[in-house]
Coordinates of N, CA and C in Angstrom, one line a residue:
M4 N 4.8 -9.7 -15.6 CA 3.8 -8.8 -15.8 C 2.4 -9.2 -15.2
P5 N 1.8 -8.5 -14.5 CA 0.5 -9.2 -13.9 C -0.5 -8.9 -15.0
T6 N -1.5 -9.9 -14.9 CA -2.9 -9.9 -16.0 C -3.5 -8.7 -15.3
P7 N -4.6 -8.3 -16.1 CA -5.5 -7.2 -15.7 C -6.0 -7.6 -14.6
E8 N -6.7 -9.1 -14.7 CA -7.4 -9.6 -13.7 C -6.8 -9.8 -12.5
T9 N -5.4 -10.0 -12.4 CA -4.8 -10.1 -11.1 C -4.5 -8.7 -10.5
L10 N -4.3 -7.7 -11.2 CA -4.2 -6.4 -10.8 C -5.5 -5.9 -10.2
E11 N -6.6 -6.2 -10.8 CA -7.9 -5.8 -10.2 C -8.3 -6.6 -8.9
R12 N -7.6 -7.8 -8.7 CA -8.0 -8.5 -7.7 C -7.2 -7.9 -6.4
F13 N -5.8 -7.5 -6.8 CA -5.0 -6.9 -5.6 C -5.6 -5.7 -5.3
I14 N -6.1 -4.7 -6.3 CA -6.4 -3.4 -5.9 C -8.0 -3.7 -4.9
A15 N -8.6 -4.7 -5.3 CA -10.0 -4.9 -4.7 C -9.6 -5.3 -3.2
R16 N -8.6 -6.1 -3.0 CA -7.9 -6.6 -1.7 C -7.9 -5.1 -0.8
V17 N -7.1 -4.4 -1.5 CA -6.8 -3.2 -0.5 C -7.7 -2.5 -0.4
E18 N -8.7 -2.0 -1.3 CA -9.7 -1.4 -1.1 C -10.9 -1.9 0.0
E19 N -10.5 -3.3 0.0 CA -11.4 -4.0 1.3 C -10.8 -3.8 2.7
N20 N -9.5 -3.2 2.7 CA -8.9 -3.0 3.9 C -8.1 -4.3 4.2
A21 N -8.1 -5.1 3.5 CA -7.6 -6.5 3.8 C -5.7 -6.2 3.3
H22 N -5.1 -5.6 3.9 CA -3.9 -4.9 3.8 C -2.9 -6.2 4.0
A23 N -2.8 -6.8 5.0 CA -2.1 -8.0 5.5 C -2.3 -9.0 4.2
E24 N -3.4 -9.2 4.2 CA -4.1 -10.5 3.3 C -3.4 -10.1 1.9
A25 N -3.6 -8.9 1.5 CA -3.0 -8.6 -0.1 C -1.6 -8.8 -0.2
V26 N -0.8 -8.4 0.9 CA 0.5 -8.6 0.7 C 0.9 -10.0 0.9
E27 N 0.2 -11.1 1.6 CA 0.3 -12.5 1.4 C 0.2 -13.0 0.2
E28 N -1.2 -12.4 -0.4 CA -1.7 -13.0 -1.8 C -0.7 -12.6 -3.0
F29 N -0.1 -11.4 -2.8 CA 0.4 -10.7 -4.0 C 2.0 -10.3 -4.1
Y30 N 2.5 -10.5 -3.1 CA 4.0 -10.1 -2.8 C 4.9 -11.4 -3.1
T31 N 5.9 -11.3 -3.3 CA 7.0 -12.5 -3.6 C 7.4 -12.7 -2.3
E32 N 8.1 -13.8 -1.9 CA 8.6 -14.2 -0.7 C 9.8 -13.2 -0.1
N33 N 10.4 -12.6 -1.1 CA 11.5 -11.8 -0.9 C 11.5 -10.5 -1.1
A34 N 10.1 -9.8 -1.3 CA 9.8 -8.5 -1.8 C 10.4 -7.5 -1.0
S35 N 10.7 -6.6 -1.8 CA 11.5 -5.2 -1.2 C 10.3 -4.0 -1.3
L36 N 10.0 -3.4 -0.1 CA 9.4 -2.5 0.0 C 9.8 -1.3 0.5
Q37 N 9.7 0.0 0.0 CA 10.6 1.1 0.4 C 9.6 2.3 0.5
E38 N 9.8 3.1 1.7 CA 9.1 4.5 1.9 C 9.9 5.6 1.6
N39 N 9.4 6.4 0.4 CA 10.3 7.4 -0.1 C 11.7 7.0 -0.2
Q40 N 12.6 7.7 0.5 CA 14.1 7.4 0.4 C 14.7 6.5 1.7
E41 N 13.7 6.1 2.1 CA 14.2 5.4 3.6 C 14.9 3.9 3.0
P42 N 15.5 3.2 3.9 CA 16.2 2.1 3.4 C 14.9 1.0 3.1
P43 N 15.1 0.2 2.2 CA 14.0 -0.4 1.8 C 14.0 -1.9 3.0
R44 N 12.7 -2.3 3.1 CA 12.3 -3.3 3.9 C 12.2 -4.8 3.3
H45 N 12.9 -5.8 3.7 CA 12.8 -7.1 2.7 C 12.0 -8.1 3.4
G46 N 11.4 -8.8 2.4 CA 10.5 -10.1 3.1 C 9.2 -9.8 3.1
R47 N 8.3 -10.6 2.5 CA 6.9 -10.6 2.6 C 6.5 -10.6 4.0
D48 N 7.1 -11.7 4.9 CA 6.7 -12.0 6.1 C 6.8 -10.5 7.0
T49 N 7.9 -9.7 6.9 CA 8.0 -8.7 7.4 C 7.0 -7.4 7.2
A50 N 6.6 -7.7 5.9 CA 5.8 -6.9 5.3 C 4.2 -7.0 6.1
V51 N 3.8 -8.2 6.0 CA 2.5 -8.7 6.9 C 2.7 -8.5 8.2
A52 N 3.8 -8.6 8.8 CA 4.0 -8.3 10.3 C 3.5 -6.9 10.6
R53 N 4.4 -6.0 9.8 CA 4.0 -4.4 9.8 C 2.6 -3.9 9.8
E54 N 2.1 -4.7 8.7 CA 0.5 -4.4 8.5 C -0.2 -5.0 9.7
R55 N -0.1 -5.8 10.2 CA -0.8 -6.6 11.3 C -0.6 -5.9 12.6
A56 N 0.6 -5.3 12.8 CA 1.1 -4.4 14.0 C 0.1 -3.0 13.9
M57 N -0.1 -2.6 12.5 CA -0.6 -1.2 12.5 C -2.2 -1.4 12.5
L58 N -3.0 -2.3 12.1 CA -4.1 -2.4 12.1 C -4.9 -2.1 13.4
P59 N -4.4 -2.9 14.4 CA -5.1 -2.7 15.8 C -5.2 -1.5 16.3
R60 N -4.4 -0.6 15.8 CA -4.5 0.8 16.3 C -5.5 1.7 15.7
A61 N -6.1 1.0 14.7 CA -7.2 2.1 13.8 C -8.4 1.8 14.2
A62 N -9.3 2.6 14.3 CA -10.5 2.2 14.5 C -11.4 2.1 13.3
S63 N -10.9 3.0 12.3 CA -11.3 2.6 10.8 C -10.4 3.0 9.7
I64 N -10.4 2.5 8.7 CA -9.5 2.7 7.6 C -10.2 2.8 6.3
S65 N -9.9 3.7 5.5 CA -10.5 3.8 4.1 C -9.3 3.8 3.2
S66 N -9.5 2.8 2.1 CA -8.2 2.6 1.2 C -9.0 2.7 -0.1
T67 N -8.8 3.7 -1.0 CA -9.1 4.0 -2.3 C -8.0 4.1 -3.5
C68 N -8.4 3.4 -4.3 CA -7.4 3.6 -5.7 C -8.1 4.6 -6.6
V69 N -7.1 5.5 -6.9 CA -7.6 6.6 -7.8 C -7.3 6.3 -9.1
R70 N -8.1 6.2 -10.0 CA -7.8 5.5 -11.6 C -7.4 6.7 -12.3
P71 N -6.7 6.7 -13.5 CA -6.3 5.4 -14.0 C -5.0 4.7 -13.3
V72 N -4.9 3.5 -13.4 CA -3.7 2.7 -12.9 C -2.8 2.6 -14.2
F73 N -1.6 2.8 -13.9 CA -0.9 3.0 -15.1 C 0.3 1.5 -15.1
V74 N 0.1 1.0 -16.2 CA 0.8 -0.3 -16.3 C 1.9 -0.4 -17.6
N75 N 2.9 -0.6 -17.6 CA 4.0 -0.8 -18.8 C 4.7 -1.9 -18.5
G76 N 4.5 -3.1 -19.1 CA 5.2 -4.2 -18.8 C 5.1 -4.7 -17.4
D77 N 6.1 -4.7 -16.9 CA 6.2 -5.4 -15.5 C 6.1 -4.2 -14.3
K78 N 6.0 -3.1 -14.9 CA 5.8 -1.8 -14.0 C 4.5 -1.4 -13.8
V79 N 4.1 -1.1 -12.6 CA 2.8 -0.5 -12.3 C 2.9 0.7 -11.6
V80 N 2.2 1.7 -11.7 CA 1.8 2.7 -10.8 C 0.4 2.9 -10.2
I81 N 0.3 3.0 -8.9 CA -1.1 3.1 -8.5 C -1.1 4.3 -7.5
R82 N -2.2 5.3 -7.8 CA -2.4 6.2 -6.8 C -3.4 5.8 -5.8
W83 N -2.9 6.0 -4.6 CA -4.0 5.6 -3.4 C -4.3 7.0 -2.6
I84 N -5.4 6.8 -1.9 CA -5.8 7.7 -0.9 C -6.3 6.8 0.3
F85 N -5.4 6.9 1.5 CA -6.0 6.3 2.7 C -6.3 7.3 3.9
H86 N -7.3 6.9 4.6 CA -7.8 7.5 5.7 C -7.8 6.7 6.8
F87 N -7.0 7.0 7.8 CA -7.2 6.4 9.0 C -7.9 7.1 10.2
E88 N -8.5 6.5 11.0 CA -9.2 7.1 12.0 C -8.6 6.0 13.2
W89 N -7.8 6.9 14.2 CA -7.0 6.0 15.0 C -7.8 6.1 16.4
K90 N -7.7 5.1 17.0 CA -8.5 4.7 18.5 C -8.1 6.0 19.4
D91 N -7.1 6.7 19.3 CA -6.9 7.6 20.2 C -7.6 9.1 19.7
G92 N -8.4 9.0 18.5 CA -9.2 10.3 18.3 C -8.5 11.1 17.2
T93 N -7.3 10.7 16.8 CA -6.8 11.5 15.8 C -6.9 10.9 14.4
V94 N -6.5 11.3 13.3 CA -6.7 10.8 11.9 C -5.3 11.0 11.0
T95 N -5.3 10.1 10.2 CA -4.3 10.4 9.3 C -4.7 10.2 7.9
H96 N -4.5 11.1 7.1 CA -5.0 11.3 5.6 C -3.7 11.3 4.7
M97 N -3.6 10.4 3.9 CA -2.6 10.0 3.1 C -2.8 9.9 1.8
E98 N -2.1 10.5 0.8 CA -2.3 10.3 -0.8 C -0.8 10.0 -1.2
E99 N -0.6 8.9 -1.7 CA 0.8 8.2 -2.4 C 0.6 7.7 -3.7
L100 N 1.9 7.4 -4.4 CA 2.0 6.8 -5.5 C 2.9 5.5 -5.1
A101 N 2.4 4.3 -5.7 CA 3.0 3.2 -5.3 C 3.6 2.7 -6.6
Y102 N 5.0 2.6 -6.8 CA 5.6 2.2 -8.0 C 6.1 1.0 -7.7
Q103 N 5.5 0.0 -8.5 CA 5.7 -1.2 -8.3 C 6.4 -2.1 -9.5
R104 N 7.3 -3.1 -9.2 CA 7.9 -4.2 -10.3 C 7.2 -5.5 -9.9
W105 N 6.5 -6.0 -10.8 CA 5.9 -7.5 -10.7 C 6.8 -8.3 -11.3
E106 N 7.0 -9.6 -10.8 CA 7.6 -10.7 -11.3 C 6.2 -11.7 -11.5
G107 N 6.0 -11.6 -12.8 CA 4.7 -12.6 -13.0 C 3.4 -12.0 -12.7
E108 N 2.8 -12.7 -11.4 CA 1.6 -12.3 -10.9 C 1.8 -11.9 -9.5
R109 N 3.1 -11.6 -9.1 CA 3.4 -11.0 -7.8 C 4.2 -9.7 -7.7
I110 N 4.2 -9.0 -6.7 CA 5.0 -7.9 -6.6 C 6.4 -8.2 -6.0
A111 N 7.3 -7.7 -6.7 CA 8.6 -8.1 -6.2 C 9.3 -6.9 -5.4
E112 N 9.0 -5.6 -5.9 CA 9.5 -4.4 -5.4 C 8.6 -3.3 -5.5
E113 N 8.4 -2.5 -4.5 CA 7.5 -1.5 -4.1 C 7.8 -0.3 -3.6
T114 N 7.9 0.8 -4.1 CA 8.2 2.1 -3.6 C 7.3 3.0 -3.4
F115 N 7.0 3.6 -2.2 CA 5.9 4.5 -2.0 C 6.3 5.8 -1.7
F116 N 5.8 6.9 -2.6 CA 6.1 8.0 -2.8 C 5.0 9.0 -2.3
Y117 N 5.1 9.9 -1.2 CA 4.3 10.7 -0.6 C 5.0 11.8 0.2
D118 N 4.2 12.7 0.8 CA 4.8 13.6 1.7 C 4.8 13.2 2.7
P119 N 6.0 12.9 3.6 CA 5.9 12.4 4.8 C 5.2 13.1 6.1
A120 N 5.1 14.3 5.6 CA 4.2 15.2 6.7 C 2.8 14.6 6.9
Q121 N 2.3 13.8 5.9 CA 1.2 13.1 5.9 C 0.9 12.2 7.1
R122 N 2.2 11.6 7.3 CA 2.0 10.4 8.3 C 1.7 11.0 9.8
V123 N 1.9 12.2 10.1 CA 1.8 12.7 11.3 C 0.0 12.8 12.0
P124 N -0.3 12.0 12.6 CA -1.8 11.9 12.9 C -2.2 13.2 13.5
R125 N -3.4 13.7 13.2 CA -3.9 15.0 13.5 C -5.1 15.0 14.0
K126 N -5.5 16.0 14.9 CA -7.0 15.9 15.4 C -8.0 16.3 14.3
P127 N -9.2 15.5 14.3 CA -9.9 15.7 13.1 C -10.6 17.1 13.2
Q128 N -10.8 17.5 11.8 CA -11.3 18.9 11.7 C -12.7 19.0 12.0
S129 N -13.3 19.9 12.7 CA -14.7 19.9 13.1 C -15.6 20.2 11.8

């Protein structure tokens, strides 16, 4: 179960848009990450590489935790809003719930729940 201080440090890292660094610092080596009902991806290094591959495509990113954060033992639910402005001029605005299982001070399993239609980049509204 994460301490409140650890959870706040994790949220702060994501809100700083230090996504790859947050994965390095707060996930177990064999962490499992899953998007909706897709097959899970395994391993912290895989997750870090995925974040680092995505970040250069973005001109800007905004990451916001919508409180409250729900904690029950080793289970945590965080509501996130992400806004990406891509270098090709499109935008992606996503709202998701992250359901996490922590082992001590690190995330061992995480499933993201969101409407997949949000992932499609769109032209910005005038």
